[in-house]
Coordinates of C-alpha atoms in Angstrom, one line a residue:
X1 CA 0.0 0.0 0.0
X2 CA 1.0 3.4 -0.8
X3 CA 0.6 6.8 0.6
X4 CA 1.0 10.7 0.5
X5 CA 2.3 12.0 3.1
X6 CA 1.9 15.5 4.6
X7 CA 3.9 16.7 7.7
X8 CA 5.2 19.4 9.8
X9 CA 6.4 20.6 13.0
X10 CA 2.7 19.6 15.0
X11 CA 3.2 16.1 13.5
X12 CA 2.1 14.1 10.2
X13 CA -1.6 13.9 9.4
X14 CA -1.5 11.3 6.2
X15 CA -4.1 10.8 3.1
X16 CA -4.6 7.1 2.5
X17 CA -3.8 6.5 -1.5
X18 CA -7.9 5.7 -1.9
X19 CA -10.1 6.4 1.6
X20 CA -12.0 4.2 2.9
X21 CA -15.5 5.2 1.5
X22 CA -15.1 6.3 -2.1
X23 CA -12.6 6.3 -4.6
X24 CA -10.9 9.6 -5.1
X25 CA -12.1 11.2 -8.0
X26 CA -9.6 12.1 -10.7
X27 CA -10.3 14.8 -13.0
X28 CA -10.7 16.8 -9.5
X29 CA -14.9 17.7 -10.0
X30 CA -17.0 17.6 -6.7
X31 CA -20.4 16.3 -6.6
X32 CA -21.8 19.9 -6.4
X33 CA -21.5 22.5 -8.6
X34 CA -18.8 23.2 -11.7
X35 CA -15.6 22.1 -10.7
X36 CA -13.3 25.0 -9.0
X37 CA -9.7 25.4 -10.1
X38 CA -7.2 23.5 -8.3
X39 CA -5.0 26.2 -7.4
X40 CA -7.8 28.0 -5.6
X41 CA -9.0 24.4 -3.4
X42 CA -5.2 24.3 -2.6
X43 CA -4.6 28.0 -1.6
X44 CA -8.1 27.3 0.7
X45 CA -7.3 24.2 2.0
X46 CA -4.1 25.4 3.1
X47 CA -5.1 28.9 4.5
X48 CA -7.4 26.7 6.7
X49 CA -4.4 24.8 8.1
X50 CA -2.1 27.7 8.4
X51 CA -5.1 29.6 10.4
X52 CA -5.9 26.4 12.6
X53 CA -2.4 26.0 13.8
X54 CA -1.7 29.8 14.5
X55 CA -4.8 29.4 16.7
X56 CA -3.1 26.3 18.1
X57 CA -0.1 27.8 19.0
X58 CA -1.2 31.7 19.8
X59 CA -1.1 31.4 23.9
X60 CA 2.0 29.7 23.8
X61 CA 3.9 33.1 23.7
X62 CA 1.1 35.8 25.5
X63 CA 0.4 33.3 28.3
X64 CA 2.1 35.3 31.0
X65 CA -0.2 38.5 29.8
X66 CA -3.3 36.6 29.6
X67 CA -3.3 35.0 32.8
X68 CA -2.7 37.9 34.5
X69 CA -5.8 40.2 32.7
X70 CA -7.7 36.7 33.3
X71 CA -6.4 36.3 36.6
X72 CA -5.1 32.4 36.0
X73 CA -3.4 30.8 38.5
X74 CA -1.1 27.7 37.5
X75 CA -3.9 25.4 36.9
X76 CA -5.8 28.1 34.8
X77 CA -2.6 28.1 32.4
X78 CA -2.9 24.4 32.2
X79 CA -6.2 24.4 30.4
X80 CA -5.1 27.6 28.6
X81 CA -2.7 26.0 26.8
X82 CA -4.1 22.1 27.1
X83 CA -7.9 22.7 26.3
X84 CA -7.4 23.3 22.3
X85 CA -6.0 20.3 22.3
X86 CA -8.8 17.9 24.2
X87 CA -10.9 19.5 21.2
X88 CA -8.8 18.6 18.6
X89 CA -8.4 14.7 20.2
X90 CA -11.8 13.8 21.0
X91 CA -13.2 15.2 17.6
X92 CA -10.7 14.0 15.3
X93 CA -11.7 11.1 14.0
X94 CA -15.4 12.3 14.2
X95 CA -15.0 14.8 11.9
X96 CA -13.5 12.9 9.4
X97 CA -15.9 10.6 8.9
X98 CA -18.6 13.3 9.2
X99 CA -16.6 15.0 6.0
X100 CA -16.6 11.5 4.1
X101 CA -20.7 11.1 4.6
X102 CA -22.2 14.7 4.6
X103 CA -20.0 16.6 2.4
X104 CA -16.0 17.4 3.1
X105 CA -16.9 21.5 2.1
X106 CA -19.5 21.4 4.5
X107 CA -17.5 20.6 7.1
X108 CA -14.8 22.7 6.1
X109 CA -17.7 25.6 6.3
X110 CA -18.6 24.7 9.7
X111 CA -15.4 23.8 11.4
X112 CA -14.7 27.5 10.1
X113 CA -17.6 28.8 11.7
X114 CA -16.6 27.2 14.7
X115 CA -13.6 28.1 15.0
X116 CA -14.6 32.4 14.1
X117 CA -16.9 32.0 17.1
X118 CA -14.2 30.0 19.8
X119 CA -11.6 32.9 18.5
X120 CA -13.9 36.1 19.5
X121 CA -15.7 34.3 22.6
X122 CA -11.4 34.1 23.4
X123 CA -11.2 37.9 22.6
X124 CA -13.9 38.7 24.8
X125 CA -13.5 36.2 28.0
X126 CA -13.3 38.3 31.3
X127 CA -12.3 34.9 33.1
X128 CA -10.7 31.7 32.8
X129 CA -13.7 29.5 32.7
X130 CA -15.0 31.3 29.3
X131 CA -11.3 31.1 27.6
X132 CA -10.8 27.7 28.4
X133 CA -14.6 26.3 27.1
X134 CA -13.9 28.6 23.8
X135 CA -10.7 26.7 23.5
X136 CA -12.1 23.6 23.2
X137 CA -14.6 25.4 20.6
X138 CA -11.6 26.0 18.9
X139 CA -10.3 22.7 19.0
X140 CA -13.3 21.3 17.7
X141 CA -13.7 23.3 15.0
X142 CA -10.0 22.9 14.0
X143 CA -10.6 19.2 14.1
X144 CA -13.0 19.5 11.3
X145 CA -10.7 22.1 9.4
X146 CA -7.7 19.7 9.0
X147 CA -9.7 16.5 8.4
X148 CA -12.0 18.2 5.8
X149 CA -8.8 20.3 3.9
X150 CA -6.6 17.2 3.5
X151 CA -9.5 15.2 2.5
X152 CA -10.8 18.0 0.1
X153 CA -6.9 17.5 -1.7
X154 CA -6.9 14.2 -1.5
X155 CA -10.4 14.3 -3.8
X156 CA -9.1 17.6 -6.1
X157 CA -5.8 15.7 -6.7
X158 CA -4.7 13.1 -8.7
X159 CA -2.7 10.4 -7.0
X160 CA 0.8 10.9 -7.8
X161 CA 3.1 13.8 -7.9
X162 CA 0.4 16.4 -8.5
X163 CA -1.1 15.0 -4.9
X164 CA 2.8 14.5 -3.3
X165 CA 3.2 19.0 -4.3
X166 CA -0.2 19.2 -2.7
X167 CA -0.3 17.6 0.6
X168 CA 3.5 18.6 0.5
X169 CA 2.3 22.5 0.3
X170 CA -0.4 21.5 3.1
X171 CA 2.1 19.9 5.2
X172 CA 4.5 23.5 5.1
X173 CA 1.4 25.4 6.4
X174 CA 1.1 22.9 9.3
X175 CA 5.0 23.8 10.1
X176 CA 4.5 27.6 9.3
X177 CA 1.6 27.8 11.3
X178 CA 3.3 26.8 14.4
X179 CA 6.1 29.4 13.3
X180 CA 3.8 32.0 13.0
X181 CA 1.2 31.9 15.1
X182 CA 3.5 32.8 18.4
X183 CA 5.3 35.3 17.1
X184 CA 1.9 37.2 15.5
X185 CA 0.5 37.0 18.7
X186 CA 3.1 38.3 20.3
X187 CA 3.7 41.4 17.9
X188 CA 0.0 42.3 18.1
X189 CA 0.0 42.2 22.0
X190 CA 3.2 44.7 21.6
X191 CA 1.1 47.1 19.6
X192 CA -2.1 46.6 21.8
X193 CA -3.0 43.6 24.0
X194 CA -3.2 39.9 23.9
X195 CA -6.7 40.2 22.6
X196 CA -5.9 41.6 19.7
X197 CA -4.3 38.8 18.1
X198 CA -7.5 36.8 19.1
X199 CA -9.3 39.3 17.1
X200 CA -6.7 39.0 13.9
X201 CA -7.8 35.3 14.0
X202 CA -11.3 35.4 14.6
X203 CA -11.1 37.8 11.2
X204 CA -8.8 35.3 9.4
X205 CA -11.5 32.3 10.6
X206 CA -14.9 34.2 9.0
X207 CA -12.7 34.7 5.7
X208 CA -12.1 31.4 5.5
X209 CA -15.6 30.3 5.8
X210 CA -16.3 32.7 3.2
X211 CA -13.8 31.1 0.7
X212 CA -14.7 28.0 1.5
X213 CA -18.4 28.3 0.7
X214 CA -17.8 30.4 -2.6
X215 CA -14.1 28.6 -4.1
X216 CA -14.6 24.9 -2.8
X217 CA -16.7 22.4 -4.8
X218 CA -18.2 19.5 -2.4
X219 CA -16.7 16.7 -2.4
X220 CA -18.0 13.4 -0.5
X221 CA -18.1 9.7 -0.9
X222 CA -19.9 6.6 0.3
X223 CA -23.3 6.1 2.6
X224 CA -23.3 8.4 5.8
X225 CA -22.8 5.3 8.6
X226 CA -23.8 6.3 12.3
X227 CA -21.6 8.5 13.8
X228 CA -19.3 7.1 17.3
X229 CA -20.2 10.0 19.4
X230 CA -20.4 7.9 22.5
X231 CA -16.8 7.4 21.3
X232 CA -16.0 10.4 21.5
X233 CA -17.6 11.7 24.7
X234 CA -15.8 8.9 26.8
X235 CA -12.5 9.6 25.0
X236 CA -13.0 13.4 25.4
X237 CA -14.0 13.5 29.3
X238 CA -11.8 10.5 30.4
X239 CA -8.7 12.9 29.2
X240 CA -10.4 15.9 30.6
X241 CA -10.9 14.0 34.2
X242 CA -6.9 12.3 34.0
X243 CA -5.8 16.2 33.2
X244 CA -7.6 18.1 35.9
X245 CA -6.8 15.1 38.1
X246 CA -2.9 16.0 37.2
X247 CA -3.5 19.6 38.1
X248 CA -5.3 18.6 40.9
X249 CA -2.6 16.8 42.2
X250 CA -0.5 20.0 42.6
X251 CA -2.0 20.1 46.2
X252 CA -1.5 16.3 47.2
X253 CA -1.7 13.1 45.0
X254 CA -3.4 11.1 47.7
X255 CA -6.4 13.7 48.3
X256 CA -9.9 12.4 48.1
X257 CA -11.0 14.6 45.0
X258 CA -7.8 13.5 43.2
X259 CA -8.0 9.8 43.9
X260 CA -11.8 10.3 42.7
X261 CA -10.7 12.5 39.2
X262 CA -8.1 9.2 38.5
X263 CA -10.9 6.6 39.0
X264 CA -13.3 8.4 37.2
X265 CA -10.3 8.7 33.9
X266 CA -9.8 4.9 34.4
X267 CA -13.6 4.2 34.5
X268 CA -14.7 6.0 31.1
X269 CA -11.6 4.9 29.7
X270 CA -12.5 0.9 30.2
X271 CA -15.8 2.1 28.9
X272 CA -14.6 3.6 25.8
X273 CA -12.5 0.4 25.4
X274 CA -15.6 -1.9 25.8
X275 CA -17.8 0.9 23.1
X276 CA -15.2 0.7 20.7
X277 CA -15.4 -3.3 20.7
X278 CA -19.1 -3.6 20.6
X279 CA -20.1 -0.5 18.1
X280 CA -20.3 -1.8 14.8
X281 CA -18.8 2.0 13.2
X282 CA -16.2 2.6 16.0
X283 CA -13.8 5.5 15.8
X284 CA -11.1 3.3 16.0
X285 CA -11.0 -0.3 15.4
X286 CA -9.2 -1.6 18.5
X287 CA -8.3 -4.6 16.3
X288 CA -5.7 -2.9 14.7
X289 CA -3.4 -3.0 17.7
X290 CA -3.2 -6.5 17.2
X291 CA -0.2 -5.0 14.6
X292 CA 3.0 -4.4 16.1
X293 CA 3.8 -1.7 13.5
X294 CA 0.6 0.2 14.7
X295 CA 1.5 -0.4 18.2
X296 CA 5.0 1.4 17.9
X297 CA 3.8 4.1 15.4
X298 CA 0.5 5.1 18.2
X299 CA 3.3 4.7 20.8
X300 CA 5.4 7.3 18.8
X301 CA 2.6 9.7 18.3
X302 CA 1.9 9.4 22.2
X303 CA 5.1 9.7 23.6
X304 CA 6.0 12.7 20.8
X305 CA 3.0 14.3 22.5
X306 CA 3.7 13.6 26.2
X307 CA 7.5 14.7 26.0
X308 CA 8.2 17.0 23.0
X309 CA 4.8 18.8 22.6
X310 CA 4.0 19.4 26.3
X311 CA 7.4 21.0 27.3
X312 CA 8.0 23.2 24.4
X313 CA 4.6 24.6 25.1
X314 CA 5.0 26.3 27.9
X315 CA 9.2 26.8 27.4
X316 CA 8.6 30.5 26.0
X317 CA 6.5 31.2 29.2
X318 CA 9.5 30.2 31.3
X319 CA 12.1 31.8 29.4
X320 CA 10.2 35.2 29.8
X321 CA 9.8 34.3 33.5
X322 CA 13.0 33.4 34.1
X323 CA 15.2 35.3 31.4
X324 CA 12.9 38.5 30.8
X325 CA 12.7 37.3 27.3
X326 CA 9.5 39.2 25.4
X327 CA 6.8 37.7 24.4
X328 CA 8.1 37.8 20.6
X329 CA 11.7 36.7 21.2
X330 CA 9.7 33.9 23.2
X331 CA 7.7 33.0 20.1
X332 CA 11.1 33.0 17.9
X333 CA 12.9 30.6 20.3
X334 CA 9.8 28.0 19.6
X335 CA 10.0 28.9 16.0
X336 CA 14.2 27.5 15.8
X337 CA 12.2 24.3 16.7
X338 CA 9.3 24.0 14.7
X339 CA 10.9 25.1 11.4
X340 CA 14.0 22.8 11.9
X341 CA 11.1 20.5 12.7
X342 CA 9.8 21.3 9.4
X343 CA 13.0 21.4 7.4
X344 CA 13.8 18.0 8.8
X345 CA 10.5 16.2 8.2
X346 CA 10.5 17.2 4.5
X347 CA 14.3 15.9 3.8
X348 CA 13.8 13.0 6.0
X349 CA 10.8 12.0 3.1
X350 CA 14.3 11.4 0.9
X351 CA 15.7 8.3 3.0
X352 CA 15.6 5.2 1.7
X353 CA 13.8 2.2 2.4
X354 CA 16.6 0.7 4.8
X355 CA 16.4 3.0 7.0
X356 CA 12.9 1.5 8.6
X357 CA 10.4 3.7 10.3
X358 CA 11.3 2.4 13.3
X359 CA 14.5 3.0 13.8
X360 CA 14.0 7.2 12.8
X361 CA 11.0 6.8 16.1
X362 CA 13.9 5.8 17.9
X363 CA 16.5 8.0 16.9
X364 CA 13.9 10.8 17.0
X365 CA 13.2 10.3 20.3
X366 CA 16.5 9.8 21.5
X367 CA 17.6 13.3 19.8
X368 CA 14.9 14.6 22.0
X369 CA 16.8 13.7 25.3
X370 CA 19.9 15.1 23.7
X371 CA 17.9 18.4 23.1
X372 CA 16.0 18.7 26.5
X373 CA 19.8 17.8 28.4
X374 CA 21.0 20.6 26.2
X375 CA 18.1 23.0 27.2
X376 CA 18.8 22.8 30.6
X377 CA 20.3 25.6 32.8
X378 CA 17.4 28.2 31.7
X379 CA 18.2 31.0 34.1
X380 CA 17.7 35.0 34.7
X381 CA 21.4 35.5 33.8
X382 CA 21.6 32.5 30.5
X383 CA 21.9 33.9 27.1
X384 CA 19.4 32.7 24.6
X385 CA 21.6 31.2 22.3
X386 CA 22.8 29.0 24.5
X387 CA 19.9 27.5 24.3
X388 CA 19.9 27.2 20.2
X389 CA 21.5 24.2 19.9
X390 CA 19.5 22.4 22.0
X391 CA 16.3 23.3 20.2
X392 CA 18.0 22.7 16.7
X393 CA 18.6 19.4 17.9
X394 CA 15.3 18.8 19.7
X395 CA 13.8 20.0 16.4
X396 CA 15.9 17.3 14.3
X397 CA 14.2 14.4 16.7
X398 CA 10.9 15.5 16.3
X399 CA 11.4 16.0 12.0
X400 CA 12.6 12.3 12.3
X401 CA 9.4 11.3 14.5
X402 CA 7.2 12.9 11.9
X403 CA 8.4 11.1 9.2
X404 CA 8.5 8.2 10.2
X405 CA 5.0 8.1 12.5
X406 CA 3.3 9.5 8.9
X407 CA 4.0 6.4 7.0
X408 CA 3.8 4.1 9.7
X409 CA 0.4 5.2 10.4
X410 CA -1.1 3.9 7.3
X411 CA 1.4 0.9 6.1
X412 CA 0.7 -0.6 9.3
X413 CA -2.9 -1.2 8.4
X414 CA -5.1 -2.5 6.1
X415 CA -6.3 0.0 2.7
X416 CA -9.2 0.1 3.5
X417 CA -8.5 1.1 7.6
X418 CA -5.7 4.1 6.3
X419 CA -7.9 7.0 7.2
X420 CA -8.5 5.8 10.4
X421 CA -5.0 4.4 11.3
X422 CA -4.0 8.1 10.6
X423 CA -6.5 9.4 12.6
X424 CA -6.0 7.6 16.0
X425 CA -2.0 8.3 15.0
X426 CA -3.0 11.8 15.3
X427 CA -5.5 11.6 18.1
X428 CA -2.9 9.8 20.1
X429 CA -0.4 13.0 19.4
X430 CA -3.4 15.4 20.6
X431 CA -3.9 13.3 23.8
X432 CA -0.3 12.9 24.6
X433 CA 0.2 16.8 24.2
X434 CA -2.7 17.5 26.3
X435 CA -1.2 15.7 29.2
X436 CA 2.1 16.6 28.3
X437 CA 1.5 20.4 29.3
X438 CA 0.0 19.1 32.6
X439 CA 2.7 17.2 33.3
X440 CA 5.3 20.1 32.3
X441 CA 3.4 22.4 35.0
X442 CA 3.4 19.9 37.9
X443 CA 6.8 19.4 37.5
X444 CA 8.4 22.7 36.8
X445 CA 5.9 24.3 39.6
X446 CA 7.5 21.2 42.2
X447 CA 10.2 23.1 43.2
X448 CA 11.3 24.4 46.6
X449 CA 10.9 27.9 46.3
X450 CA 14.2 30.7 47.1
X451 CA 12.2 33.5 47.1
X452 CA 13.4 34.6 43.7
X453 CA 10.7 33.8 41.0
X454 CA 12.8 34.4 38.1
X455 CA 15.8 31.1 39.5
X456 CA 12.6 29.2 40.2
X457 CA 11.0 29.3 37.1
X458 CA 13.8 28.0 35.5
X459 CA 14.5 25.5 38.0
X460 CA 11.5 24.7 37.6
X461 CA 11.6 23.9 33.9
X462 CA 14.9 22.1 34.6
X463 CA 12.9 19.5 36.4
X464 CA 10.1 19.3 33.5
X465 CA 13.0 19.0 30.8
X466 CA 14.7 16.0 32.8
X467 CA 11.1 13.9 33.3
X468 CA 10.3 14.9 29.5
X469 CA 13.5 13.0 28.4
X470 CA 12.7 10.3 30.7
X471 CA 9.3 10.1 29.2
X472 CA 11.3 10.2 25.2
X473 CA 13.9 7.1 26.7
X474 CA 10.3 5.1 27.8
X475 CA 8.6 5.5 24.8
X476 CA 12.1 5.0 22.6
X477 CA 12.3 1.4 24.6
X478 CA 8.6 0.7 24.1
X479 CA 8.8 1.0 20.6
X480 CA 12.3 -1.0 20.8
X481 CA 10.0 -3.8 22.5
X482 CA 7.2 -4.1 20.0
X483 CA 9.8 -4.9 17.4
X484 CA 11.8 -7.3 20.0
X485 CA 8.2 -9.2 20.1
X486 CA 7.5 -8.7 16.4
X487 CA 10.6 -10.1 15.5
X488 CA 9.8 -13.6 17.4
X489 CA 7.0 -14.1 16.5
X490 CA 8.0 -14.0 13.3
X491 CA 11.2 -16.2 13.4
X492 CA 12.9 -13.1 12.0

C-alpha cells in the first residue's frame, strides 16, 4: 500500500492513497456544482491549516499577559494551553468521517464557523472559565478544518506527484503555522494587547468560511454510517478528568478529589474500550493494535506528545519568566524548533527504504533527550543562544518522528483502515500533548521555592525538561520492544 504524506512541526496527518469510503475522483470535479480550479482548493485548504495552527499555537507566547488580565493561577494556564488540544483529540476522528458522509466542504464551512466564534468568545473572555470552554470550541472546529482540507486534496488531486506537491504544500502550512502563530501573537500584543491577536484570528477564521463556501466544490463519498459520538464523549471527558486530576494533584496526589478525578479517567476509559469493541462504526478499530507496527507508530505519536509537545509549550512562558525574554523573542525561540522541525520532516521523506520507520522513532526520540539535556540551565542570567543548539537538535528528533510516525500510520494497516489508522496516529499526538503540558506544570511548579521567581521558574523547567526525556527514553524502549516481540513471533 501506498501513501501521501503531509507533515510538519505539530506532527504528520497522512491521506490514505484511496479512503475508505469512495474512490478519489480524478479529474478533481466535486459532486456539487462546476468544478473550481485546483489552485484556488489548494490556496483554501491550506489557508485553513495555516489559520488552525496559529490558533493552536497563539497562547503559547502571550500566556504570562493573559493570565494575569484573566487572573489564572497555575492550573488556569494548564487548560489555557491544554484545552485546544482535548478538542482537537476527541473530535478527530469524528469529523472525518462526518466530511466523508455529509460533504468534506461542508464541514470545512462549519469547522470554520466554529472556529470564528471560539476565536472572539477568546477575545472577549473576562475569566478563565469562558477562555478555556472557547478553546475547546476552537479545537473542535479545527478538528474539522484539517480533516476536511486534507480530504478535500486528497479528492481535487490526482494520486501521484500532483497529490505528493499538494499535501506537501499543506504539510508546510502545518509547520509555518506553528512558526507564525507565536510570534503574530506576540507582535499584536506589543502594539495593543493579547486580545488583539484573538481578534486577527477570529477575522482570518470568518474569511475562510467565506472562501470556503464560494471557491470549494463539495466533495463526498460513500453512505453516511452512524456516527461514534459515544466514542468520543468517553474519549474526550476521560482525558479531561486524567488532566484536571494531574492539576489537581499540585495540592496532594493522595487527596480524596484526586483519587476520585483518576478513577473516574480509568472508569470511562475501560468504557470507551468496551464501546469501541461492541459498536459496529467505532472511531477506531481496537483490532488494529493486534499489529505491532501500529502499536510502535501510536506509541510514537503518544510519547511525541507527552515529551516533546508538552514542554515546548509552555518553554517560552519560562524563558520570559525566568530570562525576561518578550513575548516575541519567546515565540522565535519556539520557531528554531518547529521550522527545523519542518526542514527535517520534509528531507527525511528522501531516506531510503533501509532505513525502517522504526529505527528514525527511535532515533527521533532519542535526539529529544539530547535536546531537552542541552536545554537545561534556563536561568535569569543565560543567554538565549545557549539554548539554540538544543532546540536545533530537539527539532531534528521530532522532524525524524514525523516522518517516520506519517507512513507508519497507514502501512501498518489495512487500505481500506488508512484513514483511520491516521487518525488515531494523530488523536494519540493530541492526547499525549494535552497531558504533556499538565505534566510540564506539575513538574516545573515542584520546586522548593528561594524566594526569587525568576531562578525558580527556570528550575522549575529544569525539572520538566529531565522527566520529558525520561518520558522520550520510555517511549524509545517501548517501541524497541514491540519490534523485539514482532521479530519472534516472526522467526525473523
Amino acid at each position: 500500500m501506498t501513501s501521501d504524506t503531509a507533515t510538519g512541526a505539530a506532527g504528520p496527518i497522512s491521506t490514505p492513497e484511496r479512503p475508505s469510503s469512495a474512490a478519489f475522483p480524478e479529474s478533481g470535479r466535486g459532486t456539487g456544482g462546476t468544478a473550481q480550479p485546483r489552485r484556488l482548493t489548494l490556496a483554501v485548504s491550506c489557508f485553513g491549516t495555516l489559520l488552525v495552527l496559529m490558533n493552536y499555537t497563539a497562547p503559547m507566547s502571550t500566556l504570562s499577559d493573559t493570565a494575569a488580565d484573566l487572573g489564572a493561577g497555575l492550573s488556569g494556564q494548564t487548560w489555557m494551553l491544554s484545552s485546544v488540544m482535548l478538542g482537537i483529540a476527541a473530535l478527530l476522528l469524528i469529523t472525518g468521517g462526518l466530511g466523508d458522509a455529509h460533504g468534506q466542504r461542508r464541514a470545512f464551512f462549519y469547522g470554520s464557523l466554529l472556529l470564528a466564534a471560539g476565536t472572539v468568545v477568546c477575545a472577549v473572555a473576562t475569566d478563565t472559565g469562558v477562555f478555556v470552554g472557547a478553546r475547546i470550541v476552537q479545537g473542535i472546529g479545527s478538528a474539522a478544518i484539517m480533516t476536511a482540507s486534507l480530504g478535500i486534496i486528497g479528492y481535487a488531486f490526482p494520486s501521484g506527484p500532483q497529490r505528493v506537491r499538494a499535501t506537501g504544500m499543506w504539510g508546510a502550512m502545518v509547520g509555518g503555522g506553528i512558526t507564525l502563530g507565536p510570534a503574530i501573537s506576540a507582535a499584536l500584543a506589543m502594539v495593543s494587547d493579547w486580545r488583539l491577536g484573538y481578534w486577527a484570528f477570529a477575522v482570518g477564521a470568518v474569511l475562510l468560511a467565506v472562501a470556503v463556501r464560494t471557491l470549494i466544490d463539495e466533495y463526498k463519498g460513500g453512505r453516511p454510517e452512524r456516527t461514534d459520538w459515544a466514542g468520543a464523549v468517553l474519549l474526550g471527558v476521560a482525558v479531561t478528568a486524567l488532566l484536571a486530576a494531574l492539576v489537581q494533584g499540585r495540592s496532594g496526589w493522595l487527596a480524596p478529589k484526586v483519587l476520585a478525578l483518576f478513577a473516574v479517567a480509568v472508569v470511562l476509559a475501560v468504557a470507551f474500550v468496551v464501546v469501541e469493541l461492541r459498536i459496529a462504526t467505532p472511531m477506531v478499530d481496537l483490532r488494529l493494535f493486534r499489529d505491532p507496527d501500529f502499536n510502535a507508530a501510536t506509541l510514537g505519536s503518544l510519547f511525541t506528545g507527552l515529551s516533546i509537545l508538552g514542554v515546548l509549550s509552555y518553554l517560552p512562558t519560562v524563558m520570559q519568566k525566568s530570562m525576561g525574554m518578550t513575548a516575541l523573542a519567546g515565540g522565535a525561540m519556539l520557531g528554531i524548533w518547529a521550522g527545523t522541525s519542518f526542514v527535517v520532516s520534509l528531507l527525511t521523506r528522501r531516506l531510503t527504504d533501509r532505513v525502517l520507520g522504526w529505527h528514525r522513532l527511535i532515533i527521533g526520540l532519542v535526539l529529544s533527550i539530547v535536546g531537552d539535556v542541552a536545554i537545561l540551565g534556563i536561568a535569569p542570567d543565560a543567554n538565549w543562544a545557549r539554548f539554540v543548539p538544543g532546540l536545533v537538535v530537539s527539532g531534528i528528533g521530532s522532524g525524524l518522528l514525523n516522518a517516520g510516525l506519517a507512513r507508519m500510520a497507514v502501512e501498518s494497516v489495512p487500505a481500506h483502515r488508512a484513514g483511520m489508522g491516521a487518525g488515531a496516529n494523530n488523536t494519540a499526538r493530541y492526547v499525549g500533548a494535552a497531558i504533556g503540558v499538565a505534566l510540564t506544570v506539575v513538574a516545573s511548579t515542584s520546586v522548593t521555592p528561594s524566594g526569587n521567581a525568576a531562578v525558580d521558574a527556570g528550575a522549575g523547567m529544569d525539572r520538566a525538561l529531565l522527566v520529558c526525556a525520561g518520558l522520550s527514553a520510555l517511549g524509545a524502549l517501548c517501541i524497541a520492544l514491540t519490534r523485539i516481540g514482532k521479530s519472534s513471533r516472526t522467526g525473523s
